Short mmCIF file of C-alpha atoms and ligand atoms in Angstrom, two decimals:
data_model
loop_
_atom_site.label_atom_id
_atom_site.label_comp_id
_atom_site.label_asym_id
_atom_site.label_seq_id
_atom_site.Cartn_x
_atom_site.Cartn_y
_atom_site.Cartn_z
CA UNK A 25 -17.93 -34.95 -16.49
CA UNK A 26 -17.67 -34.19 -20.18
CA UNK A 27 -15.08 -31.19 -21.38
CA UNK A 28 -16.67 -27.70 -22.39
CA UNK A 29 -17.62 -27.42 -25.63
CA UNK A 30 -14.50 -26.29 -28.48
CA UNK A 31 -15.42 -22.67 -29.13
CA UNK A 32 -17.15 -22.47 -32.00
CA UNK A 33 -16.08 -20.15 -34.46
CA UNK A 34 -19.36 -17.78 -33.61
CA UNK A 35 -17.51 -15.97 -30.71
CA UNK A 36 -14.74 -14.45 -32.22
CA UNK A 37 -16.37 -13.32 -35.05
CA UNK A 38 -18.68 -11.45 -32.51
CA UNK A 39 -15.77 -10.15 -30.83
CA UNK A 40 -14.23 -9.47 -34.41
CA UNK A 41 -17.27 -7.35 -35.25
CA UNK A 42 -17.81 -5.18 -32.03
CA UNK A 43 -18.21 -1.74 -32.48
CA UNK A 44 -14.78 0.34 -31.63
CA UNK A 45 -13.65 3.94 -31.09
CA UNK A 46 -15.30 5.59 -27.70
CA UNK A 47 -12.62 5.01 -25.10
CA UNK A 48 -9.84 7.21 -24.47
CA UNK A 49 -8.47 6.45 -21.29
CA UNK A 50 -4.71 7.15 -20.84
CA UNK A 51 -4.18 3.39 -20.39
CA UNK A 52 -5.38 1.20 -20.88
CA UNK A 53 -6.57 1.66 -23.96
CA UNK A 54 -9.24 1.04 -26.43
CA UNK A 55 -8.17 -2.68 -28.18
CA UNK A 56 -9.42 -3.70 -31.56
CA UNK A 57 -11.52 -6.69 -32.08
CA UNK A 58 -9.61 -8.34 -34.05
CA UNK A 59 -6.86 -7.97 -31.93
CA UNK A 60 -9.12 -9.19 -28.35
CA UNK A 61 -10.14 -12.26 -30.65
CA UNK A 62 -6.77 -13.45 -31.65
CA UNK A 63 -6.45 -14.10 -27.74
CA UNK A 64 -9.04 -17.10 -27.95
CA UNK A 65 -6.39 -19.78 -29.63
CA UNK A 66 -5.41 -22.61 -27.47
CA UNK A 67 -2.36 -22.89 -25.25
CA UNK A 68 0.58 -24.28 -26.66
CA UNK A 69 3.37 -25.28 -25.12
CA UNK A 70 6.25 -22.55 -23.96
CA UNK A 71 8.64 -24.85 -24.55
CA UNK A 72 8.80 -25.78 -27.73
CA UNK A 73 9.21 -24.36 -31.39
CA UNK A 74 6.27 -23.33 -31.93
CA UNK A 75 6.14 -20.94 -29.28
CA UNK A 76 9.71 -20.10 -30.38
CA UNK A 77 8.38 -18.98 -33.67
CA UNK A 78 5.66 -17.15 -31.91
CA UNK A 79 8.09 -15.25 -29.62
CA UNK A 80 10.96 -14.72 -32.80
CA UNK A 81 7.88 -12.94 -35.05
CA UNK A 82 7.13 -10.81 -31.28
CA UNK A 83 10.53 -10.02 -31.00
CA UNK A 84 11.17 -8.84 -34.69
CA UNK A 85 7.85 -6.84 -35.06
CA UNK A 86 9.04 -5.06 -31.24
CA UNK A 87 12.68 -4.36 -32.67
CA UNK A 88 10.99 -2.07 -35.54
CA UNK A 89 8.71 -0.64 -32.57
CA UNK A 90 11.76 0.02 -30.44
CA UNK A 91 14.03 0.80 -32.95
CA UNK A 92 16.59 -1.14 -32.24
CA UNK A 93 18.99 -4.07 -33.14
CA UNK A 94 18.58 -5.54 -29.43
CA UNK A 95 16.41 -8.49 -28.24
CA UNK A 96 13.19 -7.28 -26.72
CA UNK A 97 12.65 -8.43 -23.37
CA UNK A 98 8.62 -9.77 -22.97
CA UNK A 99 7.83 -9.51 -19.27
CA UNK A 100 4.93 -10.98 -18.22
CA UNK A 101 3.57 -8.34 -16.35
CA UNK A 102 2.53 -4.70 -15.87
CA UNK A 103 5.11 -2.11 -16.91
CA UNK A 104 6.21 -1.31 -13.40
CA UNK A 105 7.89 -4.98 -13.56
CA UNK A 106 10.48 -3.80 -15.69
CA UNK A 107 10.28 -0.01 -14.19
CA UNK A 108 11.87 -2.78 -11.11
CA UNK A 109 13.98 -4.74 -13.26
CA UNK A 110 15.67 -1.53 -14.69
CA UNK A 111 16.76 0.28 -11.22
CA UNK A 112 17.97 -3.97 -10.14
CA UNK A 113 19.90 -3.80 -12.59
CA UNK A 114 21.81 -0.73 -12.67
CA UNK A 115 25.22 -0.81 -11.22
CA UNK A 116 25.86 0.21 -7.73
CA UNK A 117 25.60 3.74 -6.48
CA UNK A 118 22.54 6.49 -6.08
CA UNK A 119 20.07 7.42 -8.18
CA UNK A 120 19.28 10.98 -9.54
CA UNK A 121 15.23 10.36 -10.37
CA UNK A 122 13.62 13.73 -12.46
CA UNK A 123 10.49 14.11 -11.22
CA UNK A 124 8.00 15.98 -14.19
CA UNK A 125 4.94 14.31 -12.71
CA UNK A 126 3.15 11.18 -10.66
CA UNK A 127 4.28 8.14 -12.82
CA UNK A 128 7.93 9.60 -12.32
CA UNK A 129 7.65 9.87 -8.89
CA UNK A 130 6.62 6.05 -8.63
CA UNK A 131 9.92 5.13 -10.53
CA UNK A 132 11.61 7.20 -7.87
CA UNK A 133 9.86 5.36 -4.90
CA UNK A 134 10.36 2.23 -6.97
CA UNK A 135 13.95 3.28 -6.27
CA UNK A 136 13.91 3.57 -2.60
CA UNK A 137 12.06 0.48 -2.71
CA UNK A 138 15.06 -1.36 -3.98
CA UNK A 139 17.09 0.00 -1.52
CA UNK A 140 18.97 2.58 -3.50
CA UNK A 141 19.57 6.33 -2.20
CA UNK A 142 17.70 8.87 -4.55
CA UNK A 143 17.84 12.03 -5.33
CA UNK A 144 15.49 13.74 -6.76
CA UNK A 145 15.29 16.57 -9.71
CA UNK A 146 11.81 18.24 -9.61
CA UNK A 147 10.29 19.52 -13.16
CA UNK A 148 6.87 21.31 -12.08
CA UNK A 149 3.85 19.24 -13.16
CA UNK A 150 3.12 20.07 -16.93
CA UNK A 151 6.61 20.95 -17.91
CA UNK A 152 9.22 18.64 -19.68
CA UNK A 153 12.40 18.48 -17.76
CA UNK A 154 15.17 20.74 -19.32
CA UNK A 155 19.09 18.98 -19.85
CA UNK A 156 20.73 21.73 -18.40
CA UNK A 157 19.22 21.79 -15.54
CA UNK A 158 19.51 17.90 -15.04
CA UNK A 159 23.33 18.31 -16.19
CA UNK A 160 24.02 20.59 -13.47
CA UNK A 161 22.37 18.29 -10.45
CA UNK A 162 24.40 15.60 -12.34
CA UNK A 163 27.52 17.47 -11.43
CA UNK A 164 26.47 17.43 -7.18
CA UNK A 165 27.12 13.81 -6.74
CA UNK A 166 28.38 10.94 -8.65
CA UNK A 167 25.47 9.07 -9.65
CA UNK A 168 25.24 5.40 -11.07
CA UNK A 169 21.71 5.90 -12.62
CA UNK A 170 19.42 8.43 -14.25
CA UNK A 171 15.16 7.67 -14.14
CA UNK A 172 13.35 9.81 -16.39
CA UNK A 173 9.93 9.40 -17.90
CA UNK A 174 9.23 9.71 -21.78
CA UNK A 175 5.45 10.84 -21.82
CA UNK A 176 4.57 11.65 -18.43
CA UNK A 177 1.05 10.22 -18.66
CA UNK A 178 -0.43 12.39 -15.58
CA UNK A 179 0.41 15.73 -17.01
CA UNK A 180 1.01 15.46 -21.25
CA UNK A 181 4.71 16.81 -20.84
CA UNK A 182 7.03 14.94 -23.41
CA UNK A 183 10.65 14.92 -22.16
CA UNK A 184 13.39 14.69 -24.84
CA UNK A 185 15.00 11.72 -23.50
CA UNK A 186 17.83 11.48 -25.89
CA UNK A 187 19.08 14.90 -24.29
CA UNK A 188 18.95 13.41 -20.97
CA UNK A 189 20.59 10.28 -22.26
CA UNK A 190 23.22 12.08 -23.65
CA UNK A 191 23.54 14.18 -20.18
CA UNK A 192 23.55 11.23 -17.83
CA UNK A 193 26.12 9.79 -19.88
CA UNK A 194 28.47 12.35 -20.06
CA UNK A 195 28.65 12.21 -15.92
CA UNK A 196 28.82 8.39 -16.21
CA UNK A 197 25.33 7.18 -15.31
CA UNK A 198 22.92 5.18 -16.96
CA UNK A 199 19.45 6.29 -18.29
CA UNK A 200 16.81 4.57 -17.52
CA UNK A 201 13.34 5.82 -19.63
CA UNK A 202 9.93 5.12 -19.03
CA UNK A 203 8.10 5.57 -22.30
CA UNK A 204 5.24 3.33 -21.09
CA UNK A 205 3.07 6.06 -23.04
CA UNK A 206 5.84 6.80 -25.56
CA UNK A 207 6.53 3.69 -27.27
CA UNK A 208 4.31 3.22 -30.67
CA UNK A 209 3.14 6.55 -30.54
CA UNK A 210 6.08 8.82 -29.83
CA UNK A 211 8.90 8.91 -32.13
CA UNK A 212 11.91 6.73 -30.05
CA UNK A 213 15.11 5.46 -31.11
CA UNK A 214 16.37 3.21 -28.41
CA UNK A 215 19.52 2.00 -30.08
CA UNK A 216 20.51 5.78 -32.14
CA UNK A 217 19.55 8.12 -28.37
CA UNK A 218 22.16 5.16 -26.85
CA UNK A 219 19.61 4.71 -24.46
CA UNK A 220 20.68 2.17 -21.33
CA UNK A 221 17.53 0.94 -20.68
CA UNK A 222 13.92 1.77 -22.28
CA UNK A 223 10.82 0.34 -21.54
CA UNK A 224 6.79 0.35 -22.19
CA UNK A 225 3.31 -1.57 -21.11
CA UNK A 226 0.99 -3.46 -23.64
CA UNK A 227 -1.32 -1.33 -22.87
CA UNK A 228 -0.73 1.91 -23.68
CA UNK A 229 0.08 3.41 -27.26
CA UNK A 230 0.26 -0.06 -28.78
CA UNK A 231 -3.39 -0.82 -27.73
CA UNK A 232 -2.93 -4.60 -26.41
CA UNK A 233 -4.53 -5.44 -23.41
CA UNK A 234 -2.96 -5.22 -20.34
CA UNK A 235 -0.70 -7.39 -18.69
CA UNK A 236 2.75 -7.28 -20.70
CA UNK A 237 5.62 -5.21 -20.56
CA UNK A 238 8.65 -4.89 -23.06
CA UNK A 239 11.85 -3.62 -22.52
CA UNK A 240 15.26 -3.06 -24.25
CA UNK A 241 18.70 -2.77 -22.60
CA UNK A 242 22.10 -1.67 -24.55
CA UNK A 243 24.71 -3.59 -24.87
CA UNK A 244 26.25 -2.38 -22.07
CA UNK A 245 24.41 -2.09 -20.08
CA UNK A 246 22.98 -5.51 -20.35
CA UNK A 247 26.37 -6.63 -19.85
CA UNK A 248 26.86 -4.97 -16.86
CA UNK A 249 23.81 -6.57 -15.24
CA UNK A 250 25.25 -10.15 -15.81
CA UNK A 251 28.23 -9.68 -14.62
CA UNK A 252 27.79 -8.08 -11.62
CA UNK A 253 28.12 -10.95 -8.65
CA UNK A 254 24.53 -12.38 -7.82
CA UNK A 255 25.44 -10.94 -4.49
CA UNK A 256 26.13 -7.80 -4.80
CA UNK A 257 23.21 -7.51 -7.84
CA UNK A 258 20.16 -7.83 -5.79
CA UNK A 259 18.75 -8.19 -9.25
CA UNK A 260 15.78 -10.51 -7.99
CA UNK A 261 14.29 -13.19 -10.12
CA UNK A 262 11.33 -12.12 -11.48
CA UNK A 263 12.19 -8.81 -13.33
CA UNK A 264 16.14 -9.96 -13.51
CA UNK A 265 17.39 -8.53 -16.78
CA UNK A 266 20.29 -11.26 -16.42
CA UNK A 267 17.17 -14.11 -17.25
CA UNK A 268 15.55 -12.10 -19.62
CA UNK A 269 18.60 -11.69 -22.14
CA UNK A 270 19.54 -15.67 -21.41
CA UNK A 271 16.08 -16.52 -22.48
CA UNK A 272 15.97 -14.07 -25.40
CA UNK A 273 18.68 -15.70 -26.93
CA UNK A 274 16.60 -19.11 -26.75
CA UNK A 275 13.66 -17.47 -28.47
CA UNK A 276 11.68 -18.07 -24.72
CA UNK A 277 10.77 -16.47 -21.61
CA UNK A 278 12.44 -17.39 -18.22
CA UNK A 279 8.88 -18.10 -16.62
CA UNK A 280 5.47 -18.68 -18.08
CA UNK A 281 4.19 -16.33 -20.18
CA UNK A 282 0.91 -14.83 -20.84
CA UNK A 283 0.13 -16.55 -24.21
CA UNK A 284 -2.82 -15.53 -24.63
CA UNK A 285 -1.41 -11.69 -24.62
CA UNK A 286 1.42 -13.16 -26.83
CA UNK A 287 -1.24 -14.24 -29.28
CA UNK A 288 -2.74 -10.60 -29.03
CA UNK A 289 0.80 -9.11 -29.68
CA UNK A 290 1.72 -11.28 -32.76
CA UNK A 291 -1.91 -10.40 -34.22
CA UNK A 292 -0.69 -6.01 -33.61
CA UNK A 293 2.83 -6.16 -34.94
CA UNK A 294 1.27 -7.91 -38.02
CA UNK A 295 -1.06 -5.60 -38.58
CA UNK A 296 1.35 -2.46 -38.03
CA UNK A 297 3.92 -4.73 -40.42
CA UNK A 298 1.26 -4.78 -43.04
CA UNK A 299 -0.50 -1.58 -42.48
CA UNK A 300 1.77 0.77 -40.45
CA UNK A 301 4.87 1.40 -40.53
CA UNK A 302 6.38 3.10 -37.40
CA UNK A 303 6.87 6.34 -38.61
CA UNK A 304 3.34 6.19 -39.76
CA UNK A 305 1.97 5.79 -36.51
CA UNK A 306 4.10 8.62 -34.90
CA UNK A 307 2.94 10.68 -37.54
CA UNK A 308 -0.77 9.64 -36.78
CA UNK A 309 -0.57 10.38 -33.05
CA UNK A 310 1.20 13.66 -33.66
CA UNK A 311 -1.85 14.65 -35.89
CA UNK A 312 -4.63 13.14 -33.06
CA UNK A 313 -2.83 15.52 -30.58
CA UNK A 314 -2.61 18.74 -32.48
CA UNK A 315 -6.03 18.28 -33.00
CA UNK A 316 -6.74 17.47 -29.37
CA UNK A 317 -4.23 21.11 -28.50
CA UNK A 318 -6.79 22.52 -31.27
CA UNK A 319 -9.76 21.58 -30.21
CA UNK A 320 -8.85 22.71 -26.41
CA UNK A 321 -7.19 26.25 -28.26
CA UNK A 322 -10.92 26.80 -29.74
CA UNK A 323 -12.81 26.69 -26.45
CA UNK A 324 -10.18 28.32 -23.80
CA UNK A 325 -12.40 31.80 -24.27
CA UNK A 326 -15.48 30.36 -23.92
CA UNK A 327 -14.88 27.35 -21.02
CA UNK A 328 -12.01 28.64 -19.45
CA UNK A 329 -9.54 24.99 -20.52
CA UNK A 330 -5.82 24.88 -21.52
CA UNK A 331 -3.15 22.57 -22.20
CA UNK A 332 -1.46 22.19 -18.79
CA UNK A 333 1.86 21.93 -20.98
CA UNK A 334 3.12 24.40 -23.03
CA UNK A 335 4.15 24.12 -26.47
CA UNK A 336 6.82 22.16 -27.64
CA UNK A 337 6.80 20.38 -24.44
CA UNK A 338 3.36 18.17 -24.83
CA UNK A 339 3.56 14.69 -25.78
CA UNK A 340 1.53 12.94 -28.76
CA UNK A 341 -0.20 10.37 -27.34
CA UNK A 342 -1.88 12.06 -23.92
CA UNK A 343 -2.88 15.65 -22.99
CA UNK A 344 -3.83 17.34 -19.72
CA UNK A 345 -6.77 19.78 -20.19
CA UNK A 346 -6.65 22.74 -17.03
CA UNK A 347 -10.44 23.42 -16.13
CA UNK A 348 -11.51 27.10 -14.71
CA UNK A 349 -12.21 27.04 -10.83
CA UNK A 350 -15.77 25.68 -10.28
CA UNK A 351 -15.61 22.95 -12.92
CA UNK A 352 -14.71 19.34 -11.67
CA UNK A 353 -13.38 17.18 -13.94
CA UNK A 354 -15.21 14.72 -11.98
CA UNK A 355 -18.37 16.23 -13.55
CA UNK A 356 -16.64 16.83 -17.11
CA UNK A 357 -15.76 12.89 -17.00
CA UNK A 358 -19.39 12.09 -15.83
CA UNK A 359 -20.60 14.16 -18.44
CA UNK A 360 -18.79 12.82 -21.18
CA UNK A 361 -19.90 9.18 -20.29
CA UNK A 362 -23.04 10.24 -20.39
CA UNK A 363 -22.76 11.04 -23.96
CA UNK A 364 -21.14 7.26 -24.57
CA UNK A 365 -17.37 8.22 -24.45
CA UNK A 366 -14.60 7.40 -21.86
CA UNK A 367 -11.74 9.80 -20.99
CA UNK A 368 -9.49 10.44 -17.99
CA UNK A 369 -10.14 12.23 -14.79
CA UNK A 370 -7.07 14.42 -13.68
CA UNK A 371 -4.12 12.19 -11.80
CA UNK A 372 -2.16 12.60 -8.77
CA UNK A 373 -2.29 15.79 -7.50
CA UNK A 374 -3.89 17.32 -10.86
CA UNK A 375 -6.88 14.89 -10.48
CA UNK A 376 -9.95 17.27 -9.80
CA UNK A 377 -8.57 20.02 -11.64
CA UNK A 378 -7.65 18.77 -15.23
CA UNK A 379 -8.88 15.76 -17.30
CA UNK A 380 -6.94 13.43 -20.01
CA UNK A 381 -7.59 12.74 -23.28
CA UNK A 382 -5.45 9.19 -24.36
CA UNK A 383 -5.36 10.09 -28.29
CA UNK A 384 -3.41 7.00 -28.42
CA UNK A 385 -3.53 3.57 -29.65
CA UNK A 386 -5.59 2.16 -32.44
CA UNK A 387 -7.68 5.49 -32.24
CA UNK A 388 -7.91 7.89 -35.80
CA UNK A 389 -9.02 11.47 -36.14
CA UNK A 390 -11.99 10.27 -37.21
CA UNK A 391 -12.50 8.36 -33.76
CA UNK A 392 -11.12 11.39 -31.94
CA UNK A 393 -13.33 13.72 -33.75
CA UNK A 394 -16.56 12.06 -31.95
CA UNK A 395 -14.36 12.20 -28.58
CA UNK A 396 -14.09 15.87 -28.45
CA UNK A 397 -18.00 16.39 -29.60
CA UNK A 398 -18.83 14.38 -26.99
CA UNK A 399 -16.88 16.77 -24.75
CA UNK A 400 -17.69 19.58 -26.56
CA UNK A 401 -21.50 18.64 -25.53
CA UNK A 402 -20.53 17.85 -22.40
CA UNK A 403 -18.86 21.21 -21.46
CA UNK A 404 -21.96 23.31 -23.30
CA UNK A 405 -24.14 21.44 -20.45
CA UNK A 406 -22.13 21.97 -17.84
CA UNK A 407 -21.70 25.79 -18.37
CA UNK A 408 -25.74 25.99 -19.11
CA UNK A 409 -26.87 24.38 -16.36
CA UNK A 410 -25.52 26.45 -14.06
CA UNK A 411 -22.88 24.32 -12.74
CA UNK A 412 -20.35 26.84 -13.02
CA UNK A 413 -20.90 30.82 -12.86
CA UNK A 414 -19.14 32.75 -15.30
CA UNK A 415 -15.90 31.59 -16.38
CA UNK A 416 -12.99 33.82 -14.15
CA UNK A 417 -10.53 32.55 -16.34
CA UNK A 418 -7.53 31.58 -13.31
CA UNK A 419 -4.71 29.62 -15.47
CA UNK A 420 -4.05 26.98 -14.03
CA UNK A 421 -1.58 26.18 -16.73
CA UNK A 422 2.35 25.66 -15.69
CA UNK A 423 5.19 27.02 -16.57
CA UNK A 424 6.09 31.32 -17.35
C1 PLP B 26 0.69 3.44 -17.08
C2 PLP B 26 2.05 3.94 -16.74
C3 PLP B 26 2.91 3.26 -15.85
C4 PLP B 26 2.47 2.08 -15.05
O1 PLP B 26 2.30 0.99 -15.80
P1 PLP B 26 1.66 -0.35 -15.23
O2 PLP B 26 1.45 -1.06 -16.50
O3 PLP B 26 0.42 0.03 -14.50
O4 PLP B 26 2.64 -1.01 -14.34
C5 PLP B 26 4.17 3.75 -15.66
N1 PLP B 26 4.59 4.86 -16.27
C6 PLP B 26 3.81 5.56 -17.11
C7 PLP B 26 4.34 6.79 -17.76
C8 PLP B 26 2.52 5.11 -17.38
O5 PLP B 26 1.74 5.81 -18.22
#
């Protein structure tokens, strides 16, 4: 038996050249070319300096992502991983989890599913939760750990975390965000919002493919983790943030990793180093989502949409449209794909009733220009055919 053939250099130059800028999915996300084809090098060994250097230039790049003077952990997984390996490691005690939509909710069953009591603020779906209110359920109990997420992906509401880091710390717990669809495209400051423990997925706002997750943990907290006794941790193996910071130190990851994702990653931060600074890129996903909120603001007479969230509480990087009664976002999906473009349906409990934009990523106005003409067209249809009767206008927006 002979070995395959070494790739010739004809396939990633395909892959380099494919066409890109039609899927907006809330996650995963639309990945450049360039970026897929960097994922066709050959293994290497993990142990050794050449991955070191490889993991050293990930690291670096993630700090200016992050915003922080902290090691990055690189998990090897999806986000919820670390979602794990953040409620492991926070110190004994029950958990207060604010609910503002469905991927909140999982961190709070991700909770219970590590044993811990939780509590459980609820934000209504579409709105941001608000400080004071989480300050005050802080006061009921003593609590050893806050969950919160950043850019609640099922509903466009953009929390201000740094308030709720602030809050949880001033009763003595630690904050635990989920900015799996903050990170890279929402401005965050893990080390200036002192935030305990902050993580993100490859493959949301960063447009990697998925199958990574980062995370960052202060000082502290970190500390805490390790030295907590083993038996009294429960921190597992797998997601233990104990490993993760012993490894980081060695320029290495506790297990295996994905290096062919690592490859991807390296080939992103270089390209934001060289082309895109940070700020930039917040500043590019705020624009793609006041042009989304635009766009929807345009047609809410004539199709009956909204924001779900209201103003000053939408996130960046993902947006809930409301649809009138009669109009499935099912169909409005369909519809769209018909005209060559992916978006989201509606999630959780919102799924027939709104659908998501993911303005997030790689993607440009220019990009998200053809993405709203394509639903544009798609809602003109719709309306024509006689799918829906005339437009009866119930809000389904939240909030006063
Ligand atoms: C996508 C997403 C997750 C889940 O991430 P996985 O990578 O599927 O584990 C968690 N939280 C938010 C806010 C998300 O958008």
């Amino acid at each position: 038996m002979t070995a395959p053939a070494a790739t010739p250099d004809l396939l990633p130059n395909a892959i380099a050249e494919a066409p890109f800028g039609t899927f907006f999915l809330p996650g995963p996300t639309e990945v450049r070319p360039a970026v897929l084809a960097a994922m066709l090098r050959p293994m290497i060994p993990h142990r050794g300096a050449e991955f070191e250097a490889l993991y050293a230039r990930c690291d670096a790049g993630l700090r200016r992502v992050f915003r922080t003077e902290r090691p990055v952990y690189l998990s090897s997984s999806s986000a919820t991983g670390l979602m794990e390996g953040a409620v492991r490691a926070a110190p004994a005690g029950p958990v207060l989890a604010v609910v503002t939509g469905a991927f909140s909710e999982r961190f709070a069953d991700i909770a219970r599913a590590c044993g811990r009591d939780v509590r459980v603020l609820d934000v209504p779906w579409g709105r941001a939760a608000d400080p004071d209110d989480l300050a005050r359920a802080l006061a009921a109990d003593r609590f050893a750990a806050v969950t919160v997420v950043h850019s609640e992906t099922s509903t466009g509401a953009l929390t201000d975390v740094r308030a709720v880091a602030a809050a949880a710390r001033a009763h003595g717990a630690a904050c635990l965000v989920d900015s799996v669809t903050g990170v890279g495209g929402a401005e965050l400051h893990a080390d200036a919002w002192q935030l305990d423990f902050v993580l993100t997925g490859s493959q949301k706002a960063l447009a990697l493919p998925a199958g990574l997750a980062f995370g960052v943990a202060s000082a502290a907290f970190a500390a805490g983790a390790v030295a907590r006794p083993a038996a009294e941790a429960a921190r597992g193996r797998y997601f233990d943030l104990a490993e993760f910071e012993a490894y980081a130190a060695k320029r290495q990851t506790p297990n295996t990793p994905a290096l062919s994702l690592f490859y991807a990653l390296d080939a992103q931060l270089a390209a934001m180093a060289d082309g895109e600074p940070i700020e930039a890129r917040w500043a590019r996903h705020r624009a793609m989502a006041e042009q989304t909120w635009a766009w929807v603001d345009a047609r809410a007479a004539r199709f009956g949409v909204g924001v779900l969230a209201p103003a000053g509480e939408r996130s960046p990087t993902v947006t809930a449209v409301t649809l009138p009664e009669g109009l499935d976002s099912a169909a409005v999906v369909r519809a769209v794909a018909a005209r060559g473009y992916t978006i989201g349906s509606g999630y959780g409990r919102l799924k027939a009733t709104t659908f998501r934009v993911g303005h997030m990523g790689d993607h440009t106005p220019e990009t998200l220009a053809g993405c709203l003409a394509a639903c544009d067209d798609a809602l003109v249809g719709l309306t024509t055919a006689g799918a829906v009767g005339p437009v009866v206008g119930r809000d389904r927006r939240a909030g006063p």
